[in-house]
Short mmCIF file of C-alpha atoms in Angstrom, two decimals:
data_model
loop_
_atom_site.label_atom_id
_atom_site.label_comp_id
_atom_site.label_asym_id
_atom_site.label_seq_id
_atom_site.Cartn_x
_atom_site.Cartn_y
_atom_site.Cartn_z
CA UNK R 1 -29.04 -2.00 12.26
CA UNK R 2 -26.00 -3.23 14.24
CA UNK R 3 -25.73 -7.17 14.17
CA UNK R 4 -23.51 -9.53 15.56
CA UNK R 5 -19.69 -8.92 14.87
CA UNK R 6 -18.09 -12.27 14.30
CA UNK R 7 -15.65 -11.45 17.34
CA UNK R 8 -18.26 -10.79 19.60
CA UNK R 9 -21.40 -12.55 21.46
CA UNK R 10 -23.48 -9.03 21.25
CA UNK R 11 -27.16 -9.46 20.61
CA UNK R 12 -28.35 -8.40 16.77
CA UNK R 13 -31.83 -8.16 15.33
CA UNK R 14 -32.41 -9.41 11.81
CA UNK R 15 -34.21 -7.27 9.15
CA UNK R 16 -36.17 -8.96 5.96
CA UNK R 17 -34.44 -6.30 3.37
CA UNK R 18 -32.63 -6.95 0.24
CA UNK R 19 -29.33 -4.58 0.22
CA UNK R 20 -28.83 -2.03 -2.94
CA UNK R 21 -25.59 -1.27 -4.67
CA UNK R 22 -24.90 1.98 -3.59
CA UNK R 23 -22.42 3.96 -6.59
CA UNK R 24 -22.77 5.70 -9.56
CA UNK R 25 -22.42 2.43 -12.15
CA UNK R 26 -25.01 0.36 -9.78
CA UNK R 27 -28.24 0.23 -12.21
CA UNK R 28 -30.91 1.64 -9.80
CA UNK R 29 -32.88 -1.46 -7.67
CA UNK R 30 -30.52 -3.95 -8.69
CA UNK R 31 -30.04 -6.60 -5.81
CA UNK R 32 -26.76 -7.29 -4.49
CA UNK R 33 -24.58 -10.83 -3.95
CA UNK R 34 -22.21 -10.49 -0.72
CA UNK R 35 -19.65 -13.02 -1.24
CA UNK R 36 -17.65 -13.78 1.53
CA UNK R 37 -14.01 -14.82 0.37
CA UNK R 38 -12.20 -16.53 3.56
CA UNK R 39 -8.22 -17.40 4.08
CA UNK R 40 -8.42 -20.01 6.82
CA UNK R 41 -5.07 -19.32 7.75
CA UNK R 42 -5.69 -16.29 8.35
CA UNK R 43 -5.30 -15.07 12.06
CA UNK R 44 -3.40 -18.66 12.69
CA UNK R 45 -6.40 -20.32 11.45
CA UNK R 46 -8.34 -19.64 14.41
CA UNK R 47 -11.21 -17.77 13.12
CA UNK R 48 -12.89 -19.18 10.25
CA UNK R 49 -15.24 -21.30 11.96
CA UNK R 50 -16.45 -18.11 13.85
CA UNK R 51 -16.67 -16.28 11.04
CA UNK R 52 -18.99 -18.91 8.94
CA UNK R 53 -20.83 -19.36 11.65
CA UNK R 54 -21.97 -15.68 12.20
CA UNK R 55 -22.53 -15.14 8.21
CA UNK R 56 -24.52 -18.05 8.38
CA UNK R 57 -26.64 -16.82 11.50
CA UNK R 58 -26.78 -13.08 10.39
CA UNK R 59 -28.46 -13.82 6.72
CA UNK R 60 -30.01 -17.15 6.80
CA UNK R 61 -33.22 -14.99 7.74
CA UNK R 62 -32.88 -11.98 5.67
CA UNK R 63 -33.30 -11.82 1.99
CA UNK R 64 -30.01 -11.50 1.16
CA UNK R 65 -28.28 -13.63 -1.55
CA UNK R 66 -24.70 -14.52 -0.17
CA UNK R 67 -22.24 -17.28 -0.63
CA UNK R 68 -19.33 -18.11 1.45
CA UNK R 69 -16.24 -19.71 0.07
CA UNK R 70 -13.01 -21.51 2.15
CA UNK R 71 -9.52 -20.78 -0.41
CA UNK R 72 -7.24 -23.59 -0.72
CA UNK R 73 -4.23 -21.25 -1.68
CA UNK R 74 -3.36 -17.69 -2.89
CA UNK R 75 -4.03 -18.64 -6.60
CA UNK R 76 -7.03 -20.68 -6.03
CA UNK R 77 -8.45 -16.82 -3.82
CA UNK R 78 -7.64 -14.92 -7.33
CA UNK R 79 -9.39 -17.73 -9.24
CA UNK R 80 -12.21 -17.83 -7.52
CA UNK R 81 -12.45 -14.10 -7.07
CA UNK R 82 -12.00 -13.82 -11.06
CA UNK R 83 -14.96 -16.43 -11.98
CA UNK R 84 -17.47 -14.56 -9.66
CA UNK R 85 -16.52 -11.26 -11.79
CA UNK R 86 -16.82 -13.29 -15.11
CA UNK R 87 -20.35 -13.98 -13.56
CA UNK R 88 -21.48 -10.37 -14.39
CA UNK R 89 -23.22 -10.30 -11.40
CA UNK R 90 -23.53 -6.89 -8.99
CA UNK R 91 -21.82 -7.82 -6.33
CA UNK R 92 -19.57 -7.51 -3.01
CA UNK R 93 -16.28 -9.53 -3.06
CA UNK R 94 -15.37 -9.51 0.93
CA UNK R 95 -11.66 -10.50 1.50
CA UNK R 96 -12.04 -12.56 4.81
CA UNK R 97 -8.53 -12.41 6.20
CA UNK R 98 -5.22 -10.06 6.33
CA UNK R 99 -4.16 -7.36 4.14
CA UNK R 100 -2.36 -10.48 1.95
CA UNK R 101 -6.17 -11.64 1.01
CA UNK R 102 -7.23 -8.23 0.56
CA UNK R 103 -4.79 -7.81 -1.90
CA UNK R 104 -5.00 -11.14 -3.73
CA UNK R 105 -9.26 -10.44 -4.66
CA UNK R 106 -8.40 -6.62 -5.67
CA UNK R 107 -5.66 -7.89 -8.38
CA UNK R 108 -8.40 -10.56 -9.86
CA UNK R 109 -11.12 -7.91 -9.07
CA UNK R 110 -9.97 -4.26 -9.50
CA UNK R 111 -10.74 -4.39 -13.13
CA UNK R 112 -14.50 -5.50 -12.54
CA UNK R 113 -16.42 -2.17 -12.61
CA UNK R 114 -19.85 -3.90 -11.48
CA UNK R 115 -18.43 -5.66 -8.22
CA UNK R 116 -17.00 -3.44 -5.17
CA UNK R 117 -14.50 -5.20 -2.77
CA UNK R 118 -14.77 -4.97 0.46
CA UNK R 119 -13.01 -6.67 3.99
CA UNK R 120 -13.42 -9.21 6.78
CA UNK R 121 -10.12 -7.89 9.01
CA UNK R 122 -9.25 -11.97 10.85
CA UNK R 123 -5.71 -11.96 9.66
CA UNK R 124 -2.50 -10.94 11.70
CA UNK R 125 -2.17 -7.40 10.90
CA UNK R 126 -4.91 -5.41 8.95
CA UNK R 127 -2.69 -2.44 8.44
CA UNK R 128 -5.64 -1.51 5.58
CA UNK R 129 -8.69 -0.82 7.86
CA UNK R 130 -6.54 1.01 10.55
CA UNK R 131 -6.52 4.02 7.78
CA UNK R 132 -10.72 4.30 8.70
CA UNK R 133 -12.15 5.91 11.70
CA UNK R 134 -14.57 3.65 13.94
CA UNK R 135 -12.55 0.70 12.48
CA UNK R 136 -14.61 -1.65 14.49
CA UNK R 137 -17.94 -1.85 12.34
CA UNK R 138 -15.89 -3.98 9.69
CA UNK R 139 -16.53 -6.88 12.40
CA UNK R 140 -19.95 -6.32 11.79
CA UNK R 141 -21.63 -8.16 9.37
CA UNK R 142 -24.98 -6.53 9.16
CA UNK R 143 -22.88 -3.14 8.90
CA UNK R 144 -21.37 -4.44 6.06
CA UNK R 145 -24.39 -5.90 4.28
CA UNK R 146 -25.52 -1.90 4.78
CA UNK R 147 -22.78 -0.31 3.46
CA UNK R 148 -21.86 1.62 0.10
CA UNK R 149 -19.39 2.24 -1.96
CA UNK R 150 -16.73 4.26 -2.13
CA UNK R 151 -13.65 4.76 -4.65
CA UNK R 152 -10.17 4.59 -3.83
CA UNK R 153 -6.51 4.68 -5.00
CA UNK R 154 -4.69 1.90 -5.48
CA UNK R 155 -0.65 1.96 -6.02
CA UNK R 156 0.78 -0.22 -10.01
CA UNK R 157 3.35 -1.54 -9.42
CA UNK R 158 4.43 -3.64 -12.71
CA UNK R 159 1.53 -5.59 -13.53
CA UNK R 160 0.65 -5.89 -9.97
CA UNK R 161 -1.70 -3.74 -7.62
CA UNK R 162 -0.90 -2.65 -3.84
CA UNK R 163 -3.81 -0.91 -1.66
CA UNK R 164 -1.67 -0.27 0.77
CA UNK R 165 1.83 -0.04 1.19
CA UNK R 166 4.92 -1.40 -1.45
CA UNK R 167 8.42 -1.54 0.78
CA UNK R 168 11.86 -2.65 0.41
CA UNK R 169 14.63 -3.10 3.04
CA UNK R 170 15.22 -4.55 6.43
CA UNK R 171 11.42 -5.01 7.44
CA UNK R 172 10.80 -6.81 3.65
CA UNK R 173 13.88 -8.82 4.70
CA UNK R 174 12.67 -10.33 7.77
CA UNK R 175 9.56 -10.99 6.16
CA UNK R 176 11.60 -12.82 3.62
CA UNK R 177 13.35 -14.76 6.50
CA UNK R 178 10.75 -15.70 8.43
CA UNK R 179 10.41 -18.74 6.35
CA UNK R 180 13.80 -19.86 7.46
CA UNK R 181 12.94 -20.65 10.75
CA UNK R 182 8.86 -22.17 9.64
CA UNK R 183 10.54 -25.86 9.77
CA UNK R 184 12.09 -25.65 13.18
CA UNK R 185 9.59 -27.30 15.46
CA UNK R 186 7.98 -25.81 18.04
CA UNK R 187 8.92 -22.06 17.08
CA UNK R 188 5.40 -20.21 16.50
CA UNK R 189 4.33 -17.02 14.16
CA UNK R 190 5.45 -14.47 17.29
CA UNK R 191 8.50 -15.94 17.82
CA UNK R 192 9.61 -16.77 13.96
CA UNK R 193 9.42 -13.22 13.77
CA UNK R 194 11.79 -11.59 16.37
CA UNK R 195 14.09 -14.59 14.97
CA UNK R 196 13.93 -13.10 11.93
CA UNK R 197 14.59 -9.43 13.12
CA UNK R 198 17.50 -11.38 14.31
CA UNK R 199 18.74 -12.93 11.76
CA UNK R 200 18.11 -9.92 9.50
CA UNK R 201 20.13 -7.34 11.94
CA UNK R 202 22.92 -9.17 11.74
CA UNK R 203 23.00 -9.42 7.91
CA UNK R 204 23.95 -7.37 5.69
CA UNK R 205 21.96 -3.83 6.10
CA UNK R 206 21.43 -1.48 3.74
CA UNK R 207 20.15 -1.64 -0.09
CA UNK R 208 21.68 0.44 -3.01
CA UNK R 209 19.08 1.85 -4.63
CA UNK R 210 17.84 4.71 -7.59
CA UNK R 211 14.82 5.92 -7.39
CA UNK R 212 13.21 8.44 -10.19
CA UNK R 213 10.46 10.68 -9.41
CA UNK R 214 8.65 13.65 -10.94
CA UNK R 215 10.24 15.48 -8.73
CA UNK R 216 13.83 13.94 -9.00
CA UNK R 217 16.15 11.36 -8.43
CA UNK R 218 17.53 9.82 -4.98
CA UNK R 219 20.08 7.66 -5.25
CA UNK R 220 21.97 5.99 -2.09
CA UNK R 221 21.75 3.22 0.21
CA UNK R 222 18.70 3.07 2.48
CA UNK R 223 18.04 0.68 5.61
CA UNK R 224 14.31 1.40 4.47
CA UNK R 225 11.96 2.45 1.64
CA UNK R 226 7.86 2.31 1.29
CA UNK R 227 5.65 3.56 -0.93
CA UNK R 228 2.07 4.16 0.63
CA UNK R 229 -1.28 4.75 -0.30
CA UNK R 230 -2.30 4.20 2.88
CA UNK R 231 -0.31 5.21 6.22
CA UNK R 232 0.42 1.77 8.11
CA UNK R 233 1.90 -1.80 7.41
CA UNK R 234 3.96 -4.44 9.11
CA UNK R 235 1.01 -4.43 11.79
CA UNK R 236 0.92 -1.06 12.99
CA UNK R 237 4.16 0.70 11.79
CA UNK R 238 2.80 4.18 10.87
CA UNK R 239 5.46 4.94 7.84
CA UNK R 240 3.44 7.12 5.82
CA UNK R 241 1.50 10.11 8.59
CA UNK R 242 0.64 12.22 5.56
CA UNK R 243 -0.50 9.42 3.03
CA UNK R 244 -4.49 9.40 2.19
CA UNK R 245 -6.20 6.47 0.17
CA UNK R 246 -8.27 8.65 -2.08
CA UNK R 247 -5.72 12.00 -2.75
CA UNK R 248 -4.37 10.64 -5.86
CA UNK R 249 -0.88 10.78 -4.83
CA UNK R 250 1.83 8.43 -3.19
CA UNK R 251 3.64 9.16 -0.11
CA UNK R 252 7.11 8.04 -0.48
CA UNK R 253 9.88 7.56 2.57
CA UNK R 254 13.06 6.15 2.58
CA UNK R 255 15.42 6.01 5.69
CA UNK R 256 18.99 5.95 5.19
CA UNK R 257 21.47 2.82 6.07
CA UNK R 258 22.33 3.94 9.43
CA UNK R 259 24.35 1.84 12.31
CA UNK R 260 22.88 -0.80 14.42
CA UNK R 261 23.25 1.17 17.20
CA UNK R 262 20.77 3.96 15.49
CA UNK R 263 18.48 1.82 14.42
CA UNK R 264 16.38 1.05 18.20
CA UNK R 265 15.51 4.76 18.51
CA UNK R 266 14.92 4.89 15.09
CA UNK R 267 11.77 1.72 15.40
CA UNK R 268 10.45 3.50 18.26
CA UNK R 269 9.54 6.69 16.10
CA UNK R 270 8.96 5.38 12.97
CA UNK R 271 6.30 3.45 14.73
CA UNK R 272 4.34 5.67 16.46
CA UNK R 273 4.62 7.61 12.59
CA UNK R 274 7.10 10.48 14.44
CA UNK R 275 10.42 10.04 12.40
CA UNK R 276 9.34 13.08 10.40
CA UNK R 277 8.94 15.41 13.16
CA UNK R 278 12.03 13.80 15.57
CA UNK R 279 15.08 16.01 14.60
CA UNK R 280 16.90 12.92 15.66
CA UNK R 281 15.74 10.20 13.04
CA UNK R 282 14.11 13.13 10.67
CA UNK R 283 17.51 13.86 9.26
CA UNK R 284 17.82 10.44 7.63
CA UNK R 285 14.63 10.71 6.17
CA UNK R 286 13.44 11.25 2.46
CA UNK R 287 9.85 11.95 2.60
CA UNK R 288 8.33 12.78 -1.01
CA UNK R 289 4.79 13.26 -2.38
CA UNK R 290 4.90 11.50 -5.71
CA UNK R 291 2.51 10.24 -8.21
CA UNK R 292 4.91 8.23 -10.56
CA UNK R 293 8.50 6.33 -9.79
CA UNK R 294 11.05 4.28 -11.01
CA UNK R 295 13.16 1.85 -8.55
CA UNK R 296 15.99 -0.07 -9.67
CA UNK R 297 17.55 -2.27 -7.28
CA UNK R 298 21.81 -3.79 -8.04
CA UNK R 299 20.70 -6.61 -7.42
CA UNK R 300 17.35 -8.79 -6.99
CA UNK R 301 15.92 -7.64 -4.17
CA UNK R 302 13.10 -8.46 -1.54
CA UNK R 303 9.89 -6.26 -2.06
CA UNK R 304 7.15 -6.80 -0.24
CA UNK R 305 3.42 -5.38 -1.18
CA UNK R 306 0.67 -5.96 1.30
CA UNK R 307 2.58 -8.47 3.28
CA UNK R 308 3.19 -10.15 -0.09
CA UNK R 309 6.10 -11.47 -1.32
CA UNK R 310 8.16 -10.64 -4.58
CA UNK R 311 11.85 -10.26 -5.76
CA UNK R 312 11.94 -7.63 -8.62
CA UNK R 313 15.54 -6.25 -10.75
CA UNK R 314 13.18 -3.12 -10.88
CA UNK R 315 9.77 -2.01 -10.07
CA UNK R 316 7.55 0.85 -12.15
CA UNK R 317 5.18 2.72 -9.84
CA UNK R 318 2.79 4.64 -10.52
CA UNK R 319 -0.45 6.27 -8.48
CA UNK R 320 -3.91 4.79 -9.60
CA UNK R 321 -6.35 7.42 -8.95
CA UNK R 322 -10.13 5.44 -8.06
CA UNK R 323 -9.22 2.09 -9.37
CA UNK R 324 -10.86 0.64 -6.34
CA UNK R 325 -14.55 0.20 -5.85
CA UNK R 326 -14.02 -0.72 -2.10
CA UNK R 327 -17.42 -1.11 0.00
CA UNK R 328 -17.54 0.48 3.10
CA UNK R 329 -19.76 -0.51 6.13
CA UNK R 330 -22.12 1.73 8.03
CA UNK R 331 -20.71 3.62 10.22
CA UNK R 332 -16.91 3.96 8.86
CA UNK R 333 -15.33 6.59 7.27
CA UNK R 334 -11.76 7.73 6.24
CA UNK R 335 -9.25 8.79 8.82
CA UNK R 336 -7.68 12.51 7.32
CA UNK R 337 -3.84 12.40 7.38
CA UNK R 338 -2.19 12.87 10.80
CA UNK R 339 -0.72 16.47 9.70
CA UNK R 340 -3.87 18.16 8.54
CA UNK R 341 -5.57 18.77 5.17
CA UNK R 342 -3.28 21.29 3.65
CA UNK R 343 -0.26 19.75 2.63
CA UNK R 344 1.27 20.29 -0.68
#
């Protein structure tokens, strides 16, 4: 049944079902809680009404147990996200928001076998669900009351989990920086953040970094370095082409420190998720299929996970095969990495 997407005015048709757990630990009949988990800041702010709204008009009618909860902060979403697992309850944990909320819920919720985690895409970027193919049905809320789950990777990092992408460099920088510039009135999200490109180009480029693999050590200074599980982040940069959320293994590039000059027609590939195939930009590329690193940084240094924010001496990584029960709504499945199936 397709319903209303939250982003839409399409018509929908309600259905008196209850929805079933759909993995391999679900006990067999057992009726599911969809929990709805919403950042109203997400997006600017400007969704959450719409969102309630439609949950509200979607299930009120259907037998489906569901609760919707507004976060006051990032510790009060992993709070709230850890007492509903300490319920013991079979249930869906929707992050409602960016790829920030989605990974605030899977590091209170990840360790939860009974409760899946799923997403609500109203933030800014959504880098996650851009790694699925017909993308569109996670607007959908009766799609994602009929969904199932599925397992995925997830990247350690410390203590901390990433579902997406872990990077370091110029583009953690300016995410860094942007709060320089949140004071200065007037001066919105769009334009805080070319400031910041700004203000970051004409800094100091380049980190010195070590990084040890299974497969060896780099050491140098790089303008850029991710780790992925999945192949986009920074809303839309497509860093990792060969990256897949449920091979087991972690994609790892790192661009050298390269002039300012360089750096314009470097963007432009990395992008579009060419820079390994461009002989121009390829040649300052490390790309690396890993399972297991160490990074140490000479100094503390800006890392960014998700969109979130952290300053680590060092980071241990390591590849976390299925530690994500992530729910998946009708209709969706994984996109296969841009360079075919067979890559070793």
């Amino acid at each position: 049944m397709v319903g209303r997407s939250f982003a839409t005015s399409s018509n929908f048709v309600r259905r008196k079902e209850q929805t079933k757990l759909y993995s391999e630990t679900a006990s067999e009949g057992v009726t599911m809680k969809h929990i709805f988990i919403i950042n109203p800041v997400a997006g600017n702010g400007k969704l959450q009404e719409t969102l309630e709204k439609t949950i509200h008009l979607e299930l009120k009618d259907r037998k489906i147990d569901y609760e919707v909860y507004i976060t006051k902060s990032e510790a009060d979403t992993r709070n709230f996200t850890e007492l509903k697992c300490k319920e013991n309850v079979q249930a869906v944990l929707y992050a409602c928001g960016g790829d920030g909320t989605l990974h605030e819920v899977i590091n209170a919720a990840c360790s939860y076998k009974h409760v899946s985690i799923g997403v609500i895409p109203v933030g800014s970027g959504n880098d996650f669900i851009k790694n699925f193919k017909n993308n569109i049905n996670f607007n959908d809320i009766n799609l994602q009351t009929e969904g199932e789950n599925i397992e995925l990777d997830l990247i350690k990092v410390n203590n901390e989990y990433a579902a997406t992408v872990l990077n370091i460099g110029l583009d953690a920088d300016v995410a860094f920086n942007m709060n320089k510039f949140k004071k200065i009135p007037f001066i919105q999200g769009p334009t805080r953040y070319y400031l910041s490109i700004l203000y970051s180009l004409f800094n100091k480029l380049g980190k010195q970094i070590i990084v040890e693999t299974e497969n060896g050590v780099i050491n140098g200074s790089f303008l850029i370095g991710v780790v992925a599980n999945g192949q986009y982040y920074g809303s839309g940069y497509k860093c990792a082409p060969k990256a897949m959320l449920n091979d087991g293994i972690l994609d790892l590039c790192f661009v050298e420190n390269i002039s300012r000059l360089k750096i314009l027609s470097l963007i432009a590939s990395y992008k579009k998720g060419e820079h390994l195939e461009n002989p121009k930009i390829s040649k300052y590329v490390t790309y690396d299929k890993i399972k297991q690193a160490k990074i140490k940084f000479d100094e503390p240094t800006n890392v960014c996970m998700d969109g979130d924010k952290f300053i680590y001496n060092e980071v241990n990584i390591s590849a976390e095969k299925n530690a994500l029960n992530f729910w998946l709504p009708k209709g969706v499945q994984l996109q296969s990495q841009s360079f075919g199936d067979n890559y070793s």
